[in-house]
CSV table of C-alpha atoms and ligand atoms in Angstrom, one decimal:
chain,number,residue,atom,x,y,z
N,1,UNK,CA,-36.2,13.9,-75.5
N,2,UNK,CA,-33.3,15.2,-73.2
N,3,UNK,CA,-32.2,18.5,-74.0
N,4,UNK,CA,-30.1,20.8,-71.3
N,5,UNK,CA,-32.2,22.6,-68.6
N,6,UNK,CA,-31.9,26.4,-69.1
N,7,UNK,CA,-33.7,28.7,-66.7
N,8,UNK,CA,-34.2,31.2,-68.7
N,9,UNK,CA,-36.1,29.5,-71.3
N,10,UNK,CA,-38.8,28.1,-68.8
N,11,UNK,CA,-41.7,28.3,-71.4
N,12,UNK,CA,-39.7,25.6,-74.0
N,13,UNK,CA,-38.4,23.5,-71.1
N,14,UNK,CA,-41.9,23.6,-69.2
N,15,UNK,CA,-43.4,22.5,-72.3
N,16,UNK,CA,-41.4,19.2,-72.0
N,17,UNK,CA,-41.3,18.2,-68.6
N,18,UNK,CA,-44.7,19.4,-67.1
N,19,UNK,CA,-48.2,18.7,-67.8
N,20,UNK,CA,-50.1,21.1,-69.5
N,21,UNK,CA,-53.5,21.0,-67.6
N,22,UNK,CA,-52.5,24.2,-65.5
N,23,UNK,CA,-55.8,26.7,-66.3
N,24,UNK,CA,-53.5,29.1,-68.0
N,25,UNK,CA,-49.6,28.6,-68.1
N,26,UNK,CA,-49.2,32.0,-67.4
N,27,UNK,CA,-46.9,34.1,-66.6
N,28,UNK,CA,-44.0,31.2,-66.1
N,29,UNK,CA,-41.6,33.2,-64.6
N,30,UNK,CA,-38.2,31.9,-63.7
N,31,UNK,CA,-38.4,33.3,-59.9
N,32,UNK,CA,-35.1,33.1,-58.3
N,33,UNK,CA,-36.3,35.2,-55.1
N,34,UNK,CA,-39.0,36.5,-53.4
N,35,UNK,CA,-38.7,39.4,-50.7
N,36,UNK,CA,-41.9,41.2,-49.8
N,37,UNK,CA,-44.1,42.4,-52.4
N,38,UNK,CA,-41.2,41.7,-54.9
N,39,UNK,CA,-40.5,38.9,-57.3
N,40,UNK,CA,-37.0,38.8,-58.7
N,41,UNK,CA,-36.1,36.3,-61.6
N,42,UNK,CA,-33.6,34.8,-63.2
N,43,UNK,CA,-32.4,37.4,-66.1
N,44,UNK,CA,-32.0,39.8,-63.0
N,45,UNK,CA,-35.5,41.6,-63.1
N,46,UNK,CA,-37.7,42.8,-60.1
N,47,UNK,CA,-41.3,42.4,-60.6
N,48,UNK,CA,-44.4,44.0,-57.9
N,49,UNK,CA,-46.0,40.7,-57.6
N,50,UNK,CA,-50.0,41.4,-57.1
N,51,UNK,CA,-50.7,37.7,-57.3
N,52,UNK,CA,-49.1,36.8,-53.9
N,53,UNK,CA,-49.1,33.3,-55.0
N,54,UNK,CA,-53.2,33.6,-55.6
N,55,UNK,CA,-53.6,34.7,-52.4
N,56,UNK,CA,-51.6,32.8,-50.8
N,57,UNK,CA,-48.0,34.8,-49.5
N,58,UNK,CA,-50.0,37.2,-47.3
N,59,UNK,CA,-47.5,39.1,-44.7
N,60,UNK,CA,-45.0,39.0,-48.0
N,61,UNK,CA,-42.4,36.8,-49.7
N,62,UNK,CA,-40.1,35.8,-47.1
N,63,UNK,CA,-41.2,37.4,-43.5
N,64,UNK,CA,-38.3,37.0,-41.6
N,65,UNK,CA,-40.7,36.3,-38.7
N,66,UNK,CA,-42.5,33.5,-40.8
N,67,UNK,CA,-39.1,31.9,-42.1
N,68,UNK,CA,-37.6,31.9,-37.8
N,69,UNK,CA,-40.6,30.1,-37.0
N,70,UNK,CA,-40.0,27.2,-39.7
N,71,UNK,CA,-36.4,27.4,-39.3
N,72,UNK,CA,-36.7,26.3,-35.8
N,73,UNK,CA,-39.0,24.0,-36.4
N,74,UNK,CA,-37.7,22.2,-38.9
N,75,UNK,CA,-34.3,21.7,-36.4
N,76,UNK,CA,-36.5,19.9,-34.0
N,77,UNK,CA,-38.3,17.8,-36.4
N,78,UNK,CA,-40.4,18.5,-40.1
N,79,UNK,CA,-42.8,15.5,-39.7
N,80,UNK,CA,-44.6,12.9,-37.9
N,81,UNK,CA,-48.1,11.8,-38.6
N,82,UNK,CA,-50.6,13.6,-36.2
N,83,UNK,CA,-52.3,10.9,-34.0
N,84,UNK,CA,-48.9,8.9,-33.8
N,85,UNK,CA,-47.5,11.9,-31.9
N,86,UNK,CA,-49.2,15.5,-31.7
N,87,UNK,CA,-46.7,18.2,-31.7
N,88,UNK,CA,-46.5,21.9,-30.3
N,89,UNK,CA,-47.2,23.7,-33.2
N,90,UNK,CA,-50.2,21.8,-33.9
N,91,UNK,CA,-51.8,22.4,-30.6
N,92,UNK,CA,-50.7,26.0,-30.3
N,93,UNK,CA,-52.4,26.8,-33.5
N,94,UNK,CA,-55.6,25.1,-32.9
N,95,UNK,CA,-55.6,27.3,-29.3
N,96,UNK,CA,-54.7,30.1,-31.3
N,97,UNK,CA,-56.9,30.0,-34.3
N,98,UNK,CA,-60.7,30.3,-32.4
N,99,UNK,CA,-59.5,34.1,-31.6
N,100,UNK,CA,-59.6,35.1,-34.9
N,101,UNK,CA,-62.0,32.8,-36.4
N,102,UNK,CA,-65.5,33.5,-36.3
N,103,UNK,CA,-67.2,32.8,-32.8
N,104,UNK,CA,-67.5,28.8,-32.2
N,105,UNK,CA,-65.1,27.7,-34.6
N,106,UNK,CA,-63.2,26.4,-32.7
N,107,UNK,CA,-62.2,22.5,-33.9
N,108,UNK,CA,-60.0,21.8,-36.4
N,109,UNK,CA,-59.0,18.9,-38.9
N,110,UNK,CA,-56.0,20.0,-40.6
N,111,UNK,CA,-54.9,19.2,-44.2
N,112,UNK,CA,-52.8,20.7,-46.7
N,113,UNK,CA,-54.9,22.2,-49.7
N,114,UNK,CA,-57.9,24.3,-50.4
N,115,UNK,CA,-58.9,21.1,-52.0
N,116,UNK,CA,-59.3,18.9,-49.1
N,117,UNK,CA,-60.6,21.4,-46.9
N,118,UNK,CA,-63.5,21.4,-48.9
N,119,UNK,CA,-63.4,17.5,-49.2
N,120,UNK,CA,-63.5,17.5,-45.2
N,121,UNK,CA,-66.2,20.4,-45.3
N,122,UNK,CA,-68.6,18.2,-47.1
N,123,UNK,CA,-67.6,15.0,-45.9
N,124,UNK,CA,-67.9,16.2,-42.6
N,125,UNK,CA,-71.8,18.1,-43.6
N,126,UNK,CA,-72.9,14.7,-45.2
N,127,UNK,CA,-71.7,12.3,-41.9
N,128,UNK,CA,-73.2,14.5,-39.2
N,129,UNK,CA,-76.5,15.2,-40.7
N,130,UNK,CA,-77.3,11.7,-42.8
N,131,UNK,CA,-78.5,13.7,-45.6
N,132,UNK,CA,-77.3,13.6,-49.3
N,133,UNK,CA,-77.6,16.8,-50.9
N,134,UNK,CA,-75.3,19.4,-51.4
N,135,UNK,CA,-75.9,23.0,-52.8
N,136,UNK,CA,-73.4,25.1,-54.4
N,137,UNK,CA,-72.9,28.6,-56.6
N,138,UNK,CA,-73.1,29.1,-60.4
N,139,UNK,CA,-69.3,30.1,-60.8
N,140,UNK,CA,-68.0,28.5,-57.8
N,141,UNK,CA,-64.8,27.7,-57.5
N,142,UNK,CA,-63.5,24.8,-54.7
N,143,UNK,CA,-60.6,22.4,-55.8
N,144,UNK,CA,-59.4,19.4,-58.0
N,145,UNK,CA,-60.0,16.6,-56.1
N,146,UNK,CA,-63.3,14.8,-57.0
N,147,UNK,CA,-65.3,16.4,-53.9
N,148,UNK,CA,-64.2,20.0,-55.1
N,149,UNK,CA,-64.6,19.5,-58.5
N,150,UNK,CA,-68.0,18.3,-58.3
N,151,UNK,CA,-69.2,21.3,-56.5
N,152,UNK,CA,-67.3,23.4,-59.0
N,153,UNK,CA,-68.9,25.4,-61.6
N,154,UNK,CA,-66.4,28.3,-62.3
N,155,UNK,CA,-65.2,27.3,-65.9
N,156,UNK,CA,-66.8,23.6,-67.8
N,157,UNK,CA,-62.9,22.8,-68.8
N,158,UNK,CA,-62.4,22.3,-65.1
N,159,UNK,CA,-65.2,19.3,-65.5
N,160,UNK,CA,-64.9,18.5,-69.1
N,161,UNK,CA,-64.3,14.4,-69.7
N,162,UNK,CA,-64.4,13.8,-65.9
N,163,UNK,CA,-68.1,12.6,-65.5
N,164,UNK,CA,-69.6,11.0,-63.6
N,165,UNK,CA,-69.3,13.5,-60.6
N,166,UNK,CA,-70.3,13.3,-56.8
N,167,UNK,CA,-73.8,12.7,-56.8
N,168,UNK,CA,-76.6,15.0,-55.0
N,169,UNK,CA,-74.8,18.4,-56.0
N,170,UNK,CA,-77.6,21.0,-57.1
N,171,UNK,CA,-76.3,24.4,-58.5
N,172,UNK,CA,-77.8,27.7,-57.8
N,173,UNK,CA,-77.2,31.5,-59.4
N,174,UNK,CA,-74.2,32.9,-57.1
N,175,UNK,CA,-75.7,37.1,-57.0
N,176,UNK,CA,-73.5,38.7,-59.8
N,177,UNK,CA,-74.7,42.3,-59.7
N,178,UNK,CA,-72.9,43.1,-62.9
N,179,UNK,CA,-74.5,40.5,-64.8
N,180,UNK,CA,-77.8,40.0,-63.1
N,181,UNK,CA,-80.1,39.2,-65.9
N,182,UNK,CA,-83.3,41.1,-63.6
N,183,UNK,CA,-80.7,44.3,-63.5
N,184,UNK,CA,-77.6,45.6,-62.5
N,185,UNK,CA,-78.6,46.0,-58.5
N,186,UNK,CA,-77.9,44.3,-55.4
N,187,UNK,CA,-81.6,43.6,-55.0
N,188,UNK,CA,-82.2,42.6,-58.7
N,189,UNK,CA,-79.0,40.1,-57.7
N,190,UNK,CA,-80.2,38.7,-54.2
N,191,UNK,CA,-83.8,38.4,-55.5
N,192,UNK,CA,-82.4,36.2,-58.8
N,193,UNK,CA,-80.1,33.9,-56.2
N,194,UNK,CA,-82.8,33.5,-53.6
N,195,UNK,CA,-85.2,32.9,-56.4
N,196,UNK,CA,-83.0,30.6,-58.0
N,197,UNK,CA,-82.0,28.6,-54.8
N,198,UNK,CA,-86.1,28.4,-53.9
N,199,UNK,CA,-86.6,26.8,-57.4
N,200,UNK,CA,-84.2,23.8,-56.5
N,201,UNK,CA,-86.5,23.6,-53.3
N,202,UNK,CA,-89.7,23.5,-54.9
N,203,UNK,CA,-88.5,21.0,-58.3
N,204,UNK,CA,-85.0,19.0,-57.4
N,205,UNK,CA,-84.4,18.2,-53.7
N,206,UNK,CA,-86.3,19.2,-50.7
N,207,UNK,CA,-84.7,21.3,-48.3
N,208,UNK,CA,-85.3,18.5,-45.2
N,209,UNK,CA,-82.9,16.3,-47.5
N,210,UNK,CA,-79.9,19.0,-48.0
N,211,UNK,CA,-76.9,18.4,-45.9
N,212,UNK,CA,-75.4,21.2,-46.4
N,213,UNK,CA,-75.2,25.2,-48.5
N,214,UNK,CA,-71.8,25.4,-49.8
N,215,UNK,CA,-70.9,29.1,-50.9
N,216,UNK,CA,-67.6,31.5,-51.4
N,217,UNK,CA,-68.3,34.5,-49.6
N,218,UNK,CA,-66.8,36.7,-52.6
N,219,UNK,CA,-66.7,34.4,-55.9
N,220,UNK,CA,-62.3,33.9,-56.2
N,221,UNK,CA,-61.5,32.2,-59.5
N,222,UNK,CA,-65.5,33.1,-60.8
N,223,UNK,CA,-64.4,36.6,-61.4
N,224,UNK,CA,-64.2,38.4,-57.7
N,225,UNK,CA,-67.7,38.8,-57.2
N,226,UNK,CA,-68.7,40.6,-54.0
N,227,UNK,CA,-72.6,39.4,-52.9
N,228,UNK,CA,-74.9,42.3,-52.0
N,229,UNK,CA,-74.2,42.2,-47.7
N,230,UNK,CA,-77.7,40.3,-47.3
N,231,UNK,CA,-76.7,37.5,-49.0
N,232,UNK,CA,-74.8,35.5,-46.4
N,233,UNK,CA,-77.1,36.8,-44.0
N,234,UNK,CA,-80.1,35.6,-46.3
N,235,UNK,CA,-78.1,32.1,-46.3
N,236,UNK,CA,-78.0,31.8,-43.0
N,237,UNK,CA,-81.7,32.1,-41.9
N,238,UNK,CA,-82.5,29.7,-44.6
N,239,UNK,CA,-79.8,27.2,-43.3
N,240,UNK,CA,-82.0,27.6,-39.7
N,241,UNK,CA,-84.9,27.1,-40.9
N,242,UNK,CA,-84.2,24.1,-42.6
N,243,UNK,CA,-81.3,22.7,-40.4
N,244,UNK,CA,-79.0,23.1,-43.4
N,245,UNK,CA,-75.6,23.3,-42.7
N,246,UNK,CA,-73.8,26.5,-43.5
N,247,UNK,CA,-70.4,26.0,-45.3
N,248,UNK,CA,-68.0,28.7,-46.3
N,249,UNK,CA,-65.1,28.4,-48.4
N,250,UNK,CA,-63.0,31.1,-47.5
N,251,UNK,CA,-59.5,29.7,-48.7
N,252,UNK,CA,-59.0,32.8,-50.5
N,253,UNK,CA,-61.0,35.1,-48.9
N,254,UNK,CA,-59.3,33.9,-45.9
N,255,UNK,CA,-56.7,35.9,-43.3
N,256,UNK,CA,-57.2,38.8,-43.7
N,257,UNK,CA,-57.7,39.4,-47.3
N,258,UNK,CA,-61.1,41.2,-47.2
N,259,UNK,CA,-60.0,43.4,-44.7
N,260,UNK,CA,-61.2,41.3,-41.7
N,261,UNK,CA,-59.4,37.8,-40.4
N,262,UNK,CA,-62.2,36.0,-42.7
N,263,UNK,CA,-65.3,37.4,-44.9
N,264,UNK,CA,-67.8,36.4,-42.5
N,265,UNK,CA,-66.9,38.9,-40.1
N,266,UNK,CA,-67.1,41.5,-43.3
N,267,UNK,CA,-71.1,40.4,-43.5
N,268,UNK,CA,-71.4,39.6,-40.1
N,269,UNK,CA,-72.7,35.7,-40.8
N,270,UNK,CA,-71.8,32.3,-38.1
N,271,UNK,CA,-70.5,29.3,-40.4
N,272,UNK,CA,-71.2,25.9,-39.4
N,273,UNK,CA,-68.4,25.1,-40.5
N,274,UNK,CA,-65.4,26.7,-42.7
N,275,UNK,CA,-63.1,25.5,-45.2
N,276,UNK,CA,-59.5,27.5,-45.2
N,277,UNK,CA,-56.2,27.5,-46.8
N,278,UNK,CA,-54.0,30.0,-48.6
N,279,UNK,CA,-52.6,32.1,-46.5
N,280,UNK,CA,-52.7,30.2,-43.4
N,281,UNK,CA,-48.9,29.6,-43.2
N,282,UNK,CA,-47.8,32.2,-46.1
N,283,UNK,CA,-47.1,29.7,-48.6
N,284,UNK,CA,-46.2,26.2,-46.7
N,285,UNK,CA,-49.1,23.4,-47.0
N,286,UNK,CA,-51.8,23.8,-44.6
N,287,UNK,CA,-55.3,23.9,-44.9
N,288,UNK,CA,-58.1,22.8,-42.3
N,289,UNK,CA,-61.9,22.1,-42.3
N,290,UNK,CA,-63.1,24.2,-39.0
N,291,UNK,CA,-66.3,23.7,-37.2
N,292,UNK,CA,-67.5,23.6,-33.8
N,293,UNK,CA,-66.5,21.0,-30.9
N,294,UNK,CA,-70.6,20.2,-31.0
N,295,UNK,CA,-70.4,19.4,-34.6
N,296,UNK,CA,-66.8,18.3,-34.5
N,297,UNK,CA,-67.6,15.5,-32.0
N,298,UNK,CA,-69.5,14.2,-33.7
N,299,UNK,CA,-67.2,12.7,-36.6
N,300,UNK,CA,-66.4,10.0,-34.7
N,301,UNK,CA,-62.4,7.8,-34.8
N,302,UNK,CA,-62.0,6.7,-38.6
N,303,UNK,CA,-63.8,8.7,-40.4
N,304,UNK,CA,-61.5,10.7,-41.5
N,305,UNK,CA,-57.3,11.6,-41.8
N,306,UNK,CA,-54.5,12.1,-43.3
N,307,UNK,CA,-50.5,11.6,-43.1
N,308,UNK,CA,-49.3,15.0,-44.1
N,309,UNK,CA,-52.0,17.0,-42.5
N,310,UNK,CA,-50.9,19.8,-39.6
N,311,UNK,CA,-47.3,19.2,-40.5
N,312,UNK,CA,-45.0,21.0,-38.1
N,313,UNK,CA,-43.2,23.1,-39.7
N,314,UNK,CA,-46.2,24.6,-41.2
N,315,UNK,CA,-48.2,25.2,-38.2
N,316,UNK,CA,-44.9,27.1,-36.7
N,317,UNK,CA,-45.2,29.4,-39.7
N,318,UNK,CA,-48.9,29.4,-39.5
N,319,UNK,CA,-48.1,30.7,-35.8
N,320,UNK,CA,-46.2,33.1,-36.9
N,321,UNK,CA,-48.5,34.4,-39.6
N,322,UNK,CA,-51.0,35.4,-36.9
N,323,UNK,CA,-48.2,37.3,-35.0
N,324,UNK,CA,-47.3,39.1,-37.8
N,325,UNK,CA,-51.2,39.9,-39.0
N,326,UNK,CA,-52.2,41.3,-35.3
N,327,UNK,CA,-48.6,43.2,-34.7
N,328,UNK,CA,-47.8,44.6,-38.4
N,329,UNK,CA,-51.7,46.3,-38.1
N,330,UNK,CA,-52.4,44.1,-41.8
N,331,UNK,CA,-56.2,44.1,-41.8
N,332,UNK,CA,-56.0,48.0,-41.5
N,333,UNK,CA,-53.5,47.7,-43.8
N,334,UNK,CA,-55.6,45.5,-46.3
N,335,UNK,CA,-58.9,48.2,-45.8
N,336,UNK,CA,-56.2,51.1,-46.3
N,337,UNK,CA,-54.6,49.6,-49.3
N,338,UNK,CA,-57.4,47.9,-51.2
N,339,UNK,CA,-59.8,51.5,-50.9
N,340,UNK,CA,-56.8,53.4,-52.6
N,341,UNK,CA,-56.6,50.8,-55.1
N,342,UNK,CA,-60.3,50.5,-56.1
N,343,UNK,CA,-60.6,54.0,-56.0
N,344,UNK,CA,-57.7,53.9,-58.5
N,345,UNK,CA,-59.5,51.6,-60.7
N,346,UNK,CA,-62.9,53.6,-60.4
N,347,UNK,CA,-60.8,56.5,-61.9
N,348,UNK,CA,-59.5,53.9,-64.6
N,349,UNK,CA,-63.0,52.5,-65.3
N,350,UNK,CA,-64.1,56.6,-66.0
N,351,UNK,CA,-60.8,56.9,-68.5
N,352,UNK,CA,-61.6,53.5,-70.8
N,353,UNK,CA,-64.4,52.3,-72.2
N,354,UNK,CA,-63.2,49.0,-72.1
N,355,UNK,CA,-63.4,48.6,-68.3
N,356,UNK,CA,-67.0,47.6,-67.8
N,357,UNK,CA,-66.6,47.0,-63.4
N,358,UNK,CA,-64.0,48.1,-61.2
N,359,UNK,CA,-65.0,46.0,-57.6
N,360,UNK,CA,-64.0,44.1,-54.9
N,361,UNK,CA,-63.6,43.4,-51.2
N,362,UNK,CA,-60.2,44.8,-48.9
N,363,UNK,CA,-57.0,43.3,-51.2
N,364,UNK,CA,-59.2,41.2,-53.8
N,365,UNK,CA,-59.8,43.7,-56.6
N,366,UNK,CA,-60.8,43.2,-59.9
N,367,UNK,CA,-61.6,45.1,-63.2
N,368,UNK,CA,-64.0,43.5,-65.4
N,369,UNK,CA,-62.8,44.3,-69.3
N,370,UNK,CA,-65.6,44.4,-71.8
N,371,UNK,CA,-66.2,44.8,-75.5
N,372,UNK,CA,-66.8,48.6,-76.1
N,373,UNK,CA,-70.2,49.4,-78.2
N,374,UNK,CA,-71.2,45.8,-77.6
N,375,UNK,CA,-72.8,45.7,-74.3
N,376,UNK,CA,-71.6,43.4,-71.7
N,377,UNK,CA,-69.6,41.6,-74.2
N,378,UNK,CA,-66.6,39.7,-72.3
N,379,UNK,CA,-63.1,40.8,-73.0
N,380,UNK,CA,-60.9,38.2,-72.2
N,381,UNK,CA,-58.6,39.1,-75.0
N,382,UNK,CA,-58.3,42.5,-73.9
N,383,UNK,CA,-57.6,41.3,-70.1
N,384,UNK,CA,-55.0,39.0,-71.7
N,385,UNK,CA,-53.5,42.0,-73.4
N,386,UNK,CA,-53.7,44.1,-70.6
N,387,UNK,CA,-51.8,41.3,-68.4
N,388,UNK,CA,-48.9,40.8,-70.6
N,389,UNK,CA,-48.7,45.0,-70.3
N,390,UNK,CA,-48.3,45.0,-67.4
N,391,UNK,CA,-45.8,42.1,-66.6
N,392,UNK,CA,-43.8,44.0,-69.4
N,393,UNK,CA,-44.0,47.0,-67.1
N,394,UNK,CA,-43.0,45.1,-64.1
N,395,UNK,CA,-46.3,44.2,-62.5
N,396,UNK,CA,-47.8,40.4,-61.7
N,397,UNK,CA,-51.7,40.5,-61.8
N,398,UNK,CA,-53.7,37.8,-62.7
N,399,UNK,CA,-56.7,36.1,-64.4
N,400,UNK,CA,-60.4,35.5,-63.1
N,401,UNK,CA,-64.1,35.2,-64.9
N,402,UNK,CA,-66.0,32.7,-67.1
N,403,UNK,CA,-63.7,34.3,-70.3
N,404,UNK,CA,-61.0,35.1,-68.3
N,405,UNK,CA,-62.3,39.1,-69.1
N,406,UNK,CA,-61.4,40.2,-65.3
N,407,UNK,CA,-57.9,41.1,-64.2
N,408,UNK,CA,-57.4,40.2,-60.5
N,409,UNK,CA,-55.3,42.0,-58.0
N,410,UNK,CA,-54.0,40.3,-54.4
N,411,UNK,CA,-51.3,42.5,-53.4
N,412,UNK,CA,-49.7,40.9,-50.1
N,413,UNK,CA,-50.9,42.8,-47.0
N,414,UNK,CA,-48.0,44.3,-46.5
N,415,UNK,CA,-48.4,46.5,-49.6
N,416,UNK,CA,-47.5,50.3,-49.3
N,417,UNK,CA,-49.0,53.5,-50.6
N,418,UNK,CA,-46.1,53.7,-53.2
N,419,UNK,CA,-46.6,50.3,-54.6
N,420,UNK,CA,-50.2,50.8,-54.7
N,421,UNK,CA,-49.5,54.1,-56.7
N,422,UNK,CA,-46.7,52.4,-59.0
N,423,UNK,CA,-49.4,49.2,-59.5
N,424,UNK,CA,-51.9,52.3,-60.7
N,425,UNK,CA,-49.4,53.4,-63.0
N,426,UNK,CA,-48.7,50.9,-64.4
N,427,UNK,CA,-52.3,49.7,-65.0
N,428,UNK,CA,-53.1,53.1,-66.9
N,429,UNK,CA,-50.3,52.9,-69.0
N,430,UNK,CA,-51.5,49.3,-69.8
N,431,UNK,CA,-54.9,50.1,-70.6
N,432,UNK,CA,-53.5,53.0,-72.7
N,433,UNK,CA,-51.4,50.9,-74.9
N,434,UNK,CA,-54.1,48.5,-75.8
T,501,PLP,C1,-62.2,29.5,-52.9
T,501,PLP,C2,-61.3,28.4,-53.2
T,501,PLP,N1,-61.5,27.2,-52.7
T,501,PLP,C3,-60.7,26.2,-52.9
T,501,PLP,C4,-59.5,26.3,-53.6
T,501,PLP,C5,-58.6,25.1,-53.8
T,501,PLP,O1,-57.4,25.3,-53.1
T,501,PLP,P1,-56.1,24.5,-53.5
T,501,PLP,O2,-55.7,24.9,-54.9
T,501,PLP,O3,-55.2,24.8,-52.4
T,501,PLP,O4,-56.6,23.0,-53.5
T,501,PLP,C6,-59.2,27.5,-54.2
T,501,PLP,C7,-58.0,27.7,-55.0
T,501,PLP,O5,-57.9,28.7,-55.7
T,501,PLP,C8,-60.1,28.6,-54.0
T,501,PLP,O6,-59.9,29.8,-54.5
């Protein structure tokens, strides 16, 4: 059916045009602009955007740094397939990155999603050690493609009616304090993940036949779960022992979100090799799978590529991303920030019952609603409820958690004491009017 396109009715014309397999279509606001922490749409209204994309528009909508970098770029040229040429960018980048990655990553395949970061991460694990098995996290999230999907566990409608999966994918509990079913510690947690990843050991797939441990160092789309700090550590030391490789996905904890460049600096853990994404270039395509030159090397000509991968243009922004992170002072930002804010939701979890958790890592905060008088009863209705407050109120948050019962926040970097304060507002008022 044609009907006339009209912007401001983006929910009706949506419907019509594009698919409906988005997890939630929500909010589907007709943005017009984006400057900074600021969303502006098309009936004239100025939204605080605390999604930044899902993590993606770190240093803000629009850094005029970011968009000099890409403007000049794309004057020279906006693509040619790496391996048929190599370009500046490209290069510059890949010199770049190892200072601000953790120590001895420092080789790169670059793509263009989370997605096929992760596909490279696992290809990559599976080629260089001859061994089938993968192991992955209870509430893990990772990607559409087939690869990520398989290893994805965060919600069953993200599998439903597309079985058969990648084969040799074992699943073990990802440390949930909140909901740890031995008690609501970080021990009870570790001990219940560690326990749970030994049982695959002992009954599904000896650990001399695992390629690689596949893990998000704070659970994203799973709910923003922060591990007790010996988890990764834990990982690690089993990885050794069994010459496992060590995968993190940190395409959202990634650049500086968790108050560091990357998570493993937070817990203080060396990756065999990383999968990132997001905020890499502030919202232009780029992704890459990261390992060592050791490991690297030894994917050998064919094995693996792309046409769209390390496209120019991106790379120049990604360039100027890392300016902007190092001269702006954004990870003390992020640590500044995100401790106002989650002490700002501790005070909100005191005020309402229905906030069971208030938790999370630098600029990836979360409150985790419940049912009040019934235990740990998920309340994604509630978090709904609390997310169409606040976008009535001017705020962007957004959705996370088996029900969809946690509320996430992922201000940009950038974010300010004031916006911080107005987000809090805005959030009690919410809650208040439930
Ligand atoms: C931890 C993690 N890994 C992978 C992905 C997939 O990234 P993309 O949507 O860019 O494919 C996401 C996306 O949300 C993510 O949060």
């Amino acid at each position: 059916m044609k009907a006339n396109y009209l912007f401001t009715d983006t929910h009706a014309w949506s419907s019509q045009v594009l698919m409906p397999s988005f997890a939630e279509d929500w909010p589907l606001l007709p943005a017009v602009r984006a400057e900074g922490a600021y969303l502006f749409t098309a009936d004239g209204r100025r939204y605080l955007d605390f999604t930044s994309g899902i993590a993606v528009t770190n240093v803000g909508h629009g850094h005029p740094r970011v968009l000099a970098a890409a403007r000049q770029q794309m004057e020279n040229f906006s693509h040619s397939a790496v391996g048929i040429t190599v370009h500046e960018p490209l290069l510059k980048l890949a010199q770049a990155l190892p200072e601000v990655m953790p120590d001895g990553m420092d080789m790169f395949f670059f793509g263009n999603s989370g997605a096929e970061a992760v596909e490279g991460a696992l290809k990559l694990a599976r080629y260089v050690t001859g061994r089938p098995g993968i192991i992955a996290f209870e509430g893990g999230f990772h990607g559409r493609t087939y690869g990520a999907a398989s290893v994805t566990t965060s919600k069953s409608k993200y599998r439903k009616h597309y079985e058969p999966f990648v084969p040799g994918v074992y699943f073990a509990p990802y440390p949930y304090s909140y909901r740890c079913p031995l008690g609501e510690d970080d021990d009870s947690a570790l001990k219940w993940s560690l326990g749970g990843l030994q049982k695959i050991f002992d009954r599904l797939i000896p650990p001399e036949e695992v390629a690689a441990i596949l893990v998000e160092p704070v659970q994203g789309e799973g709910g923003y779960v922060v591990p007790p700090a010996g988890f990764l550590p834990a990982l690690r030391t089993i990885c050794d022992q069994y010459g496992i490789l060590l995968i993190l996905d940190e395409v959202q904890t990634g650049f500086g979100r968790t108050g560091e460049m990357f998570a493993a600096q937070v817990f203080d853990v060396r990756p065999d090799i990383m999968a990132i994404a997001k905020g890499i270039a502030n919202g232009f395509p780029l992704s890459a799978t990261v390992a060592s030159q050791s490991l690297m090397c030894q994917w050998l000509p064919g094995s693996h590529g792309t046409t769209f991968g390390g496209n120019p243009v991106a790379c120049a922004a990604a360039l100027a991303v890392l300016d902007v992170i190092r001269e702006e002072n954004l990870l003390e930002n992020c640590r500044k920030m995100g401790t106002r804010l989650l002490q700002g939701f501790k005070r909100l979890k005191e005020k309402y019952a229905i906030v069971g958790d208030a938790r999370g890592l630098g600029l990836m905060l979360a409150l985790e609603l419940i049912v009040p008088g019934q235990g740990k009863a998920p309340n994604g209705e509630a978090a709904m409820a609390v997310l169409n407050n606040c976008l009535e109120r001017g705020l962007v948050a957004y959705m996370a958690g088996l029900h969809n019962q946690v509320v996430r926040f992922i201000p940009p970097l950038i974010v300010t004491q004031e916006q911080v304060d107005e987000a809090l507002n805005i959030l009690d008022e919410s809650l208040a009017a439930l």
